[in-house]
Coordinates of C-alpha atoms in Angstrom, one line a residue:
X30 CA -9.4 32.1 74.7
X31 CA -10.1 28.4 74.2
X32 CA -13.4 29.2 72.5
X33 CA -11.8 31.8 70.2
X34 CA -9.1 29.2 69.2
X35 CA -11.9 26.7 68.3
X36 CA -13.7 29.3 66.2
X37 CA -10.4 30.2 64.5
X38 CA -9.6 26.6 63.7
X39 CA -13.1 26.0 62.4
X40 CA -12.8 29.1 60.2
X41 CA -9.4 27.9 58.8
X42 CA -10.9 24.5 58.1
X43 CA -13.9 26.0 56.3
X44 CA -11.7 28.2 54.2
X45 CA -9.5 25.3 53.4
X46 CA -12.5 23.2 52.5
X47 CA -13.9 26.0 50.3
X48 CA -10.5 26.4 48.7
X49 CA -10.3 22.7 48.0
X50 CA -13.8 22.6 46.5
X51 CA -12.9 25.6 44.4
X52 CA -9.7 23.9 43.2
X53 CA -11.6 20.8 42.4
X54 CA -14.2 22.8 40.5
X55 CA -11.5 24.6 38.6
X56 CA -9.7 21.4 37.8
X57 CA -12.9 19.8 36.5
X58 CA -13.7 22.9 34.4
X59 CA -10.2 22.9 33.0
X60 CA -10.5 19.2 32.1
X61 CA -13.9 19.7 30.5
X62 CA -12.5 22.7 28.5
X63 CA -9.6 20.6 27.3
X64 CA -12.0 17.8 26.3
X65 CA -14.1 20.2 24.3
X66 CA -10.9 21.5 22.6
X67 CA -9.9 17.9 21.8
X68 CA -13.2 17.2 20.2
X69 CA -13.1 20.5 18.3
X70 CA -9.7 19.4 16.8
X71 CA -11.2 16.0 16.1
X72 CA -14.3 17.4 14.4
X73 CA -12.2 19.8 12.3
X74 CA -9.9 17.0 11.2
X75 CA -12.8 14.7 10.4
X76 CA -14.5 17.4 8.3
X77 CA -11.3 18.1 6.3
X78 CA -10.8 14.3 5.7
X79 CA -14.4 13.7 4.7
X80 CA -15.0 11.7 1.5
X81 CA -18.7 11.9 0.5
X82 CA -19.6 10.3 -2.8
X83 CA -19.5 13.5 -4.8
X84 CA -15.9 14.2 -3.5
X85 CA -14.9 10.6 -4.5
X86 CA -16.3 11.1 -8.0
X87 CA -14.3 14.3 -8.3
X88 CA -11.1 12.4 -7.5
X89 CA -12.0 9.6 -9.8
X90 CA -12.7 11.9 -12.7
X91 CA -9.5 13.8 -12.1
X92 CA -7.6 10.5 -12.2
X93 CA -9.3 9.6 -15.5
X94 CA -8.3 12.9 -17.0
X95 CA -4.7 12.5 -15.8
X96 CA -4.6 8.9 -17.2
X97 CA -5.8 10.1 -20.6
X98 CA -3.3 13.0 -20.7
X99 CA -0.4 10.8 -19.7
X100 CA -1.2 8.2 -22.3
X101 CA -1.6 10.7 -25.2
X102 CA 1.3 13.1 -24.4
X103 CA 5.0 12.7 -24.6
X104 CA 5.2 14.9 -21.5
X105 CA 4.4 12.9 -18.4
X106 CA 1.8 14.1 -16.0
X107 CA 1.5 13.1 -12.4
X108 CA 1.1 9.6 -13.6
X109 CA 4.0 7.9 -15.4
X110 CA 1.7 5.3 -17.1
X111 CA 4.5 2.9 -18.0
X112 CA 3.9 0.4 -20.7
X113 CA 5.2 -2.8 -19.1
X114 CA 7.5 -5.1 -20.8
X115 CA 5.0 -7.9 -21.1
X116 CA 3.6 -9.1 -24.4
X117 CA 1.0 -11.4 -23.1
X118 CA -0.9 -12.2 -19.9
X119 CA -2.1 -15.6 -18.8
X120 CA -5.3 -17.1 -20.0
X121 CA -5.7 -19.8 -17.4
X122 CA -4.6 -22.7 -19.5
X123 CA -1.0 -22.6 -18.4
X124 CA 0.3 -25.8 -16.8
X125 CA 3.6 -27.0 -15.4
X126 CA 6.3 -26.0 -12.9
X127 CA 7.5 -22.4 -13.1
X128 CA 10.0 -20.3 -11.3
X129 CA 9.8 -16.7 -10.2
X130 CA 11.9 -14.0 -8.7
X131 CA 10.7 -11.0 -6.7
X132 CA 13.4 -8.4 -6.3
X133 CA 13.2 -6.0 -3.3
X134 CA 15.3 -3.4 -1.7
X135 CA 17.7 -5.4 0.4
X136 CA 16.5 -9.0 -0.3
X137 CA 14.8 -11.1 -3.0
X138 CA 12.3 -13.9 -3.0
X139 CA 12.7 -17.0 -5.1
X140 CA 9.7 -19.2 -5.6
X141 CA 8.4 -22.0 -7.7
X142 CA 5.0 -23.6 -8.1
X143 CA 3.0 -26.0 -10.3
X144 CA 0.1 -24.6 -12.3
X145 CA -2.7 -27.0 -13.2
X146 CA -4.7 -25.0 -15.7
X147 CA -8.3 -23.8 -15.4
X148 CA -10.0 -24.6 -12.1
X149 CA -6.9 -26.1 -10.5
X150 CA -5.2 -24.2 -7.7
X151 CA -1.5 -23.6 -7.3
X152 CA 0.3 -26.6 -5.8
X153 CA 3.9 -27.5 -4.8
X154 CA 4.5 -23.8 -3.8
X155 CA 8.0 -23.2 -2.4
X156 CA 9.5 -19.9 -1.3
X157 CA 12.9 -18.8 -0.1
X158 CA 13.8 -15.3 0.9
X159 CA 17.4 -14.3 0.5
X160 CA 19.0 -11.3 2.1
X161 CA 21.5 -9.4 0.0
X162 CA 24.9 -8.9 1.8
X163 CA 25.8 -5.3 2.3
X164 CA 28.9 -5.6 0.2
X165 CA 26.9 -6.9 -2.7
X166 CA 24.2 -4.4 -2.3
X167 CA 26.6 -1.5 -2.8
X168 CA 28.6 -3.2 -5.5
X169 CA 28.0 -3.3 -9.3
X170 CA 24.9 -4.7 -10.9
X171 CA 26.8 -7.6 -12.3
X172 CA 28.0 -8.6 -8.8
X173 CA 24.4 -8.5 -7.6
X174 CA 23.2 -10.6 -10.5
X175 CA 26.0 -13.1 -10.0
X176 CA 24.9 -13.5 -6.4
X177 CA 21.3 -13.9 -7.4
X178 CA 22.2 -16.4 -10.1
X179 CA 24.1 -18.6 -7.6
X180 CA 21.1 -18.5 -5.2
X181 CA 18.6 -19.3 -8.0
X182 CA 20.8 -22.2 -9.1
X183 CA 20.7 -23.6 -5.5
X184 CA 17.0 -23.2 -5.4
X185 CA 16.4 -24.9 -8.7
X186 CA 18.6 -27.8 -7.6
X187 CA 16.5 -28.2 -4.5
X188 CA 13.2 -27.9 -6.4
X189 CA 13.9 -29.3 -9.9
X190 CA 11.4 -29.7 -12.7
X191 CA 10.6 -33.2 -13.8
X192 CA 10.5 -34.6 -17.3
X193 CA 6.9 -33.7 -17.8
X194 CA 7.8 -30.1 -17.2
X195 CA 10.5 -30.0 -19.9
X196 CA 9.9 -27.6 -22.7
X197 CA 11.9 -26.8 -25.8
X198 CA 14.6 -24.2 -25.2
X199 CA 15.4 -22.5 -21.9
X200 CA 12.8 -21.9 -19.3
X201 CA 11.7 -18.3 -18.8
X202 CA 12.1 -16.8 -15.3
X203 CA 9.5 -14.3 -14.4
X204 CA 10.9 -11.3 -12.5
X205 CA 9.0 -8.7 -10.5
X206 CA 10.3 -5.7 -8.7
X207 CA 8.9 -4.4 -5.5
X208 CA 9.4 -0.7 -4.7
X209 CA 12.0 -0.3 -1.9
X210 CA 11.0 0.9 1.5
X211 CA 14.4 0.4 3.0
X212 CA 16.7 3.5 2.8
X213 CA 19.7 1.3 2.3
X214 CA 18.5 0.4 -1.1
X215 CA 18.0 4.0 -2.0
X216 CA 21.5 5.2 -1.2
X217 CA 23.7 6.5 -4.0
X218 CA 26.0 3.5 -3.6
X219 CA 23.4 0.9 -4.4
X220 CA 23.9 -1.5 -7.3
X221 CA 20.6 -0.5 -8.8
X222 CA 18.1 2.3 -8.4
X223 CA 15.1 0.0 -7.9
X224 CA 12.2 1.2 -10.0
X225 CA 9.6 -0.1 -12.5
X226 CA 11.0 -0.2 -16.0
X227 CA 8.9 0.4 -19.1
X228 CA 9.1 -1.7 -22.3
X229 CA 11.4 0.8 -24.1
X230 CA 13.6 1.6 -21.1
X231 CA 17.2 1.1 -22.1
X232 CA 18.4 0.8 -18.5
X233 CA 15.8 -2.0 -18.0
X234 CA 16.9 -3.8 -21.1
X235 CA 20.6 -3.6 -20.0
X236 CA 19.7 -5.1 -16.7
X237 CA 17.8 -7.9 -18.4
X238 CA 20.9 -8.7 -20.4
X239 CA 23.1 -8.6 -17.4
X240 CA 20.8 -10.9 -15.5
X241 CA 20.6 -13.4 -18.4
X242 CA 24.4 -13.4 -18.7
X243 CA 24.7 -14.2 -15.0
X244 CA 22.3 -17.1 -15.3
X245 CA 24.1 -18.5 -18.3
X246 CA 27.5 -18.0 -16.5
X247 CA 26.3 -20.1 -13.6
X248 CA 25.0 -22.9 -15.8
X249 CA 21.3 -22.2 -15.6
X250 CA 19.2 -23.1 -18.6
X251 CA 16.9 -20.3 -17.8
X252 CA 16.1 -16.9 -19.4
X253 CA 14.6 -13.7 -17.9
X254 CA 11.9 -12.3 -20.1
X255 CA 10.5 -9.4 -18.2
X256 CA 11.4 -7.0 -15.4
X257 CA 8.1 -5.4 -14.2
X258 CA 6.5 -3.9 -11.2
X259 CA 5.0 -6.5 -8.8
X260 CA 1.6 -4.9 -9.3
X261 CA 1.8 -6.0 -13.0
X262 CA 2.6 -9.5 -11.6
X263 CA -0.5 -9.4 -9.5
X264 CA -2.5 -8.4 -12.6
X265 CA -1.1 -11.5 -14.4
X266 CA -2.1 -13.7 -11.5
X267 CA -5.6 -12.2 -11.5
X268 CA -5.9 -12.8 -15.2
X269 CA -4.8 -16.5 -14.8
X270 CA -7.8 -17.1 -12.5
X271 CA -10.3 -14.9 -14.1
X272 CA -10.4 -13.5 -17.7
X273 CA -12.5 -10.5 -16.5
X274 CA -9.6 -9.2 -14.4
X275 CA -8.7 -5.8 -15.8
X276 CA -6.7 -4.2 -13.0
X277 CA -4.5 -4.9 -9.9
X278 CA -3.9 -2.7 -7.0
X279 CA -1.2 -2.9 -4.3
X280 CA -2.1 -1.5 -0.9
X281 CA 1.0 -2.1 1.2
X282 CA 3.9 0.1 2.5
X283 CA 3.8 1.6 -1.0
X284 CA 0.9 1.7 -3.4
X285 CA 0.4 1.2 -7.1
X286 CA -2.1 0.2 -9.7
X287 CA -1.8 -1.6 -13.0
X288 CA -4.4 -2.3 -15.6
X289 CA -5.0 -3.6 -19.1
X290 CA -5.2 -1.0 -21.8
X291 CA -6.3 -1.6 -25.5
X292 CA -3.4 -0.9 -27.8
X293 CA -5.4 1.6 -29.9
X294 CA -5.7 3.9 -26.9
X295 CA -1.9 4.3 -26.8
X296 CA -1.2 7.0 -29.3
X297 CA 2.4 7.4 -28.1
X298 CA 3.1 3.6 -28.4
X299 CA 5.2 2.7 -31.4
X300 CA 6.2 -0.8 -30.4
X301 CA 4.8 -4.0 -31.9
X302 CA 1.2 -4.7 -31.1
X303 CA 0.6 -8.0 -29.2
X304 CA -1.9 -10.5 -30.7
X305 CA -4.1 -9.9 -27.7
X306 CA -4.5 -6.3 -28.6
X307 CA -3.8 -5.1 -25.1
X308 CA -0.9 -4.0 -23.0
X309 CA -0.3 -3.9 -19.2
X310 CA 0.1 -0.4 -17.9
X311 CA 1.8 0.4 -14.6
X312 CA 0.2 3.6 -13.5
X313 CA 2.5 4.5 -10.6
X314 CA -0.6 6.0 -9.1
X315 CA 1.2 6.9 -5.9
X316 CA 2.3 10.1 -7.8
X317 CA -1.3 11.1 -8.5
X318 CA -2.2 14.5 -7.2
X319 CA -5.1 16.9 -7.8
X320 CA -6.9 19.8 -6.1
X321 CA -9.8 17.6 -5.1
X322 CA -7.8 15.4 -2.7
X323 CA -8.9 16.1 1.0
X324 CA -5.6 17.3 2.4
X325 CA -5.1 18.6 5.9
X326 CA -2.3 20.5 7.7
X327 CA -1.0 17.2 9.0
X328 CA -0.7 15.9 5.5
X329 CA 1.1 19.1 4.5
X330 CA 3.6 18.8 7.4
X331 CA 4.2 15.1 6.7
X332 CA 4.9 15.8 3.0
X333 CA 7.2 18.7 3.8
X334 CA 9.3 16.6 6.2
X335 CA 9.4 13.5 4.0
X336 CA 12.3 12.4 1.9
X337 CA 10.3 13.3 -1.3
X338 CA 8.4 16.5 -0.6
X339 CA 5.8 17.4 -3.3
X340 CA 5.7 13.9 -4.8
X341 CA 3.7 10.7 -4.3
X342 CA 0.9 12.6 -2.6
X343 CA -1.8 10.0 -3.3
X344 CA 0.5 7.3 -1.8
X345 CA 0.9 9.4 1.3
X346 CA -2.9 9.3 1.8
X347 CA -3.5 5.6 1.2
X348 CA -0.5 3.5 1.9
X349 CA 0.6 1.7 5.0
X350 CA 3.8 3.6 5.3
X351 CA 2.1 6.8 6.1
X352 CA -1.3 6.1 7.7
X353 CA 0.1 5.6 11.2
X354 CA 2.3 8.6 10.8
X355 CA -0.7 10.8 10.1
X356 CA -2.4 9.5 13.2
X357 CA 0.7 10.2 15.3
X358 CA 0.9 13.8 14.1
X359 CA -2.8 14.4 15.0
X360 CA -2.3 12.9 18.5
X361 CA 0.8 15.0 19.0
X362 CA -1.1 18.1 18.2
X363 CA -3.8 17.1 20.7
X364 CA -1.3 16.3 23.3
X365 CA 0.3 19.8 22.9
X366 CA -2.9 21.8 22.6
X367 CA -5.2 20.0 25.0
X368 CA -3.1 17.8 27.2
X369 CA -4.8 14.7 25.9
X370 CA -2.2 12.5 27.6
X371 CA -1.5 14.6 30.7
X372 CA 0.3 17.9 31.5
X373 CA 3.5 16.6 29.9
X374 CA 3.7 15.7 26.2
X375 CA 5.0 12.1 26.0
X376 CA 8.5 12.3 24.5
X377 CA 8.1 9.3 22.2
X378 CA 4.9 10.8 20.7
X379 CA 7.2 13.4 19.0
X380 CA 9.3 10.7 17.3
X381 CA 8.4 10.4 13.5
X382 CA 7.2 7.1 12.0
X383 CA 7.0 5.4 15.4
X384 CA 3.4 4.3 14.9
X385 CA 3.1 1.5 12.3
X386 CA 0.0 0.5 10.4
X387 CA -0.5 -2.9 12.1
X388 CA -0.5 -1.2 15.5
X389 CA -2.9 1.5 14.1
X390 CA -5.2 -1.3 12.9
X391 CA -5.1 -3.0 16.3
X392 CA -6.1 0.2 18.1
X393 CA -8.7 1.0 15.5
X394 CA -10.3 -2.4 15.7
X395 CA -10.3 -2.6 19.5
X396 CA -13.7 -3.7 20.7
X397 CA -12.7 -4.3 24.3
X398 CA -14.2 -2.4 27.2
X399 CA -12.7 1.1 27.6
X400 CA -10.4 0.4 24.7
X401 CA -7.9 -1.7 26.6
X402 CA -6.0 -2.6 23.5
X403 CA -5.5 1.1 22.7
X404 CA -4.1 1.6 26.2
X405 CA -1.7 -1.3 25.8
X406 CA -0.5 0.0 22.4
X407 CA -0.1 3.6 23.7
X408 CA 2.1 2.2 26.5
X409 CA 4.2 -0.1 24.3
X410 CA 4.8 2.4 21.5
X411 CA 4.8 5.8 23.2
X412 CA 5.3 5.1 26.9
X413 CA 1.9 6.5 27.8
X414 CA 1.0 4.6 31.0
X415 CA -2.0 6.4 32.3
X416 CA -4.3 7.2 29.4
X417 CA -7.9 8.0 30.2
X418 CA -10.9 6.2 28.7
X419 CA -11.8 9.4 26.9
X420 CA -8.2 9.7 25.4
X421 CA -8.2 6.1 24.3
X422 CA -11.6 6.6 22.5
X423 CA -10.2 9.7 20.8
X424 CA -7.2 7.7 19.6
X425 CA -9.5 5.0 18.1
X426 CA -11.6 7.8 16.4
X427 CA -8.5 9.4 14.8
X428 CA -7.4 6.0 13.5
X429 CA -10.9 5.5 12.0
X430 CA -10.8 8.9 10.2
X431 CA -7.4 8.3 8.7
X432 CA -8.2 4.7 7.6
X433 CA -11.6 5.6 6.2
X434 CA -10.2 8.5 4.1
X435 CA -7.4 6.3 2.7
X436 CA -9.6 3.3 1.9
X437 CA -12.3 5.4 0.2
X438 CA -9.7 7.3 -1.9
X439 CA -8.2 4.0 -3.0
X440 CA -11.8 3.0 -3.9
X441 CA -12.2 6.1 -6.0
X442 CA -9.0 5.3 -7.8
X443 CA -10.3 1.8 -8.7
X444 CA -13.6 3.3 -10.0
X445 CA -11.6 5.8 -12.0
X446 CA -9.7 3.0 -13.8
X447 CA -12.9 1.1 -14.6
X448 CA -14.5 4.3 -15.9
X449 CA -11.4 5.0 -18.1
X450 CA -11.9 1.5 -19.6
X451 CA -15.6 2.2 -20.3
X452 CA -16.6 -0.8 -18.3
X453 CA -18.7 0.8 -15.5
X454 CA -22.2 0.3 -17.0
X455 CA -22.2 -2.8 -19.1
X456 CA -19.2 -5.1 -18.4
X457 CA -18.1 -7.2 -15.4
X458 CA -14.7 -6.1 -14.2
X459 CA -12.5 -7.9 -11.6
X460 CA -9.8 -6.0 -9.7
X461 CA -7.2 -8.0 -7.8
X462 CA -5.9 -6.4 -4.6
X463 CA -2.7 -7.2 -2.8
X464 CA -1.1 -5.9 0.4
X465 CA -1.3 -6.0 4.1
X466 CA -3.8 -3.1 4.3
X467 CA -6.3 -5.2 2.3
X468 CA -5.5 -8.6 3.7
X469 CA -5.0 -7.9 7.4
X470 CA -6.8 -4.5 8.1
X471 CA -10.5 -5.6 8.2
X472 CA -12.0 -2.2 8.7
X473 CA -9.9 -0.6 5.9
X474 CA -11.0 -3.4 3.6
X475 CA -14.6 -2.8 4.4
X476 CA -14.3 0.9 3.8
X477 CA -12.7 0.2 0.4
X478 CA -15.5 -2.1 -0.7
X479 CA -18.2 0.3 0.6
X480 CA -16.7 3.2 -1.3
X481 CA -17.0 1.4 -4.6
X482 CA -20.5 0.3 -3.8
X483 CA -21.6 3.8 -2.9
X484 CA -20.1 5.4 -5.9
X485 CA -21.7 2.9 -8.4
X486 CA -25.0 2.5 -6.6
X487 CA -27.2 -0.6 -6.4
X488 CA -27.7 -0.9 -10.2
X489 CA -24.0 -0.9 -11.1
X490 CA -22.0 -2.0 -8.0
X491 CA -22.2 -5.7 -9.1
X492 CA -20.2 -4.9 -12.2
X493 CA -17.0 -4.3 -10.2
X494 CA -15.6 -7.2 -8.1
X495 CA -12.7 -6.8 -5.7
X496 CA -10.7 -9.9 -5.0
X497 CA -7.7 -10.7 -2.9
X498 CA -4.7 -11.6 -5.1
X499 CA -3.8 -15.3 -5.6
X500 CA -0.6 -16.8 -4.3
X501 CA 0.7 -14.0 -2.2
X502 CA 3.7 -11.7 -2.6
X503 CA 5.9 -12.5 -5.6
X504 CA 3.5 -15.1 -7.1
X505 CA 2.9 -12.8 -10.1
X506 CA 6.4 -13.6 -11.3
X507 CA 5.3 -17.3 -11.7
X508 CA 2.3 -16.4 -13.8
X509 CA 4.5 -14.1 -16.0
X510 CA 6.9 -17.0 -16.5
X511 CA 4.1 -19.3 -17.4
X512 CA 2.4 -17.1 -20.0
X513 CA 5.6 -16.1 -21.6
X514 CA 6.6 -19.7 -22.0
X515 CA 3.4 -21.2 -23.3
X516 CA 1.5 -18.4 -25.0
X517 CA 2.3 -17.9 -28.7
X518 CA 2.0 -14.1 -28.3
X519 CA 5.3 -14.1 -26.3

């Protein structure tokens, strides 16, 4: 009996061992199958997002066509092509102390700086950001402008102009408007529907009058000349430093482009022609859309669930507000379909807009062993505590695909503007670029530059120069104030 018991026990042990080995083999096979499925999803997504040079030229040509249609027709296309209320741009000779105001959704930035003319940098730059109280934000426009005028008066008192800066008549205050990204500013009770106003916009003119009345009411010898998109302000700043600046691009939470258009190209323009023969156009290129854009199912779902479905498609591909959200949607799909982060889908991974572009950039640019930064971010943002090295590598690759597509499409847009102006082959063109994606996201910036170089080739790539904007956010308002004060065209 003892011998039989030993044999039985050995048999049970052997069966258990075989079963354990079989379970391990099955688990290994299941894991490998899931990894293969993850990479199939990744390859499919990469293929659908691909932006080879021929595709970029298709997008650029479609943009040019839309620009031309929007400029010549009374019916707006996907591009609004607003003629900005600016009669002149800086020439670099402007000198003196100037004030600017950058109006945002729930706050505004007041700044002043001294311009020294050609070859002299900005000096004595002062900035102050003011939050708008909620009761003022939902009040009337006059209440808002009264509040702004009081704060501007305090700022001017703290940073006064000296006798050398005195000019005949009231000083002109440059004002730029940043598109709101805060939902509070977009509610029906807001004092103003923040937007970019064109030169013949009656609402914009009324707001200018209200603002000037508020400044006068509070004893300020200062006049607002223009209310323009901050991308037009960046264009003014670029022109101050370089006469070859023809366009400005904003790559931040929102995205826009502005450029200088010869007056003779504006068949629908019936206003006075500036002495310079050119006008600043705010394209509102975030609205651009065409069949050539490389859209995926994840872009479609993002657009459908957004607050503005069907609009601002280009912006949803290239701006900081949406890049991280596209990455999150791809990772959620992988977690659901292939258990990328374990058998249970992380709850926070299903929360929209939780992944911001700075965190995306940090994961994308992680060069540590086994992508340790990616693991840290996954833990901090989504509560994923035990990601595998393979999963972290996949996350970095998804970030790379989304960033590369966005940057290269923005590059195609820039080349499209230069082509519209007829400057690709025989003229030097400078484009000033503003925004966190360009300034802080190194790989995104590199992809943007390389897309322009690849599209133009070795022979023509030197004709288009991309430069970071001068002075930072809101500084364009200063340059607008300077040129409207000193240039005779104003």
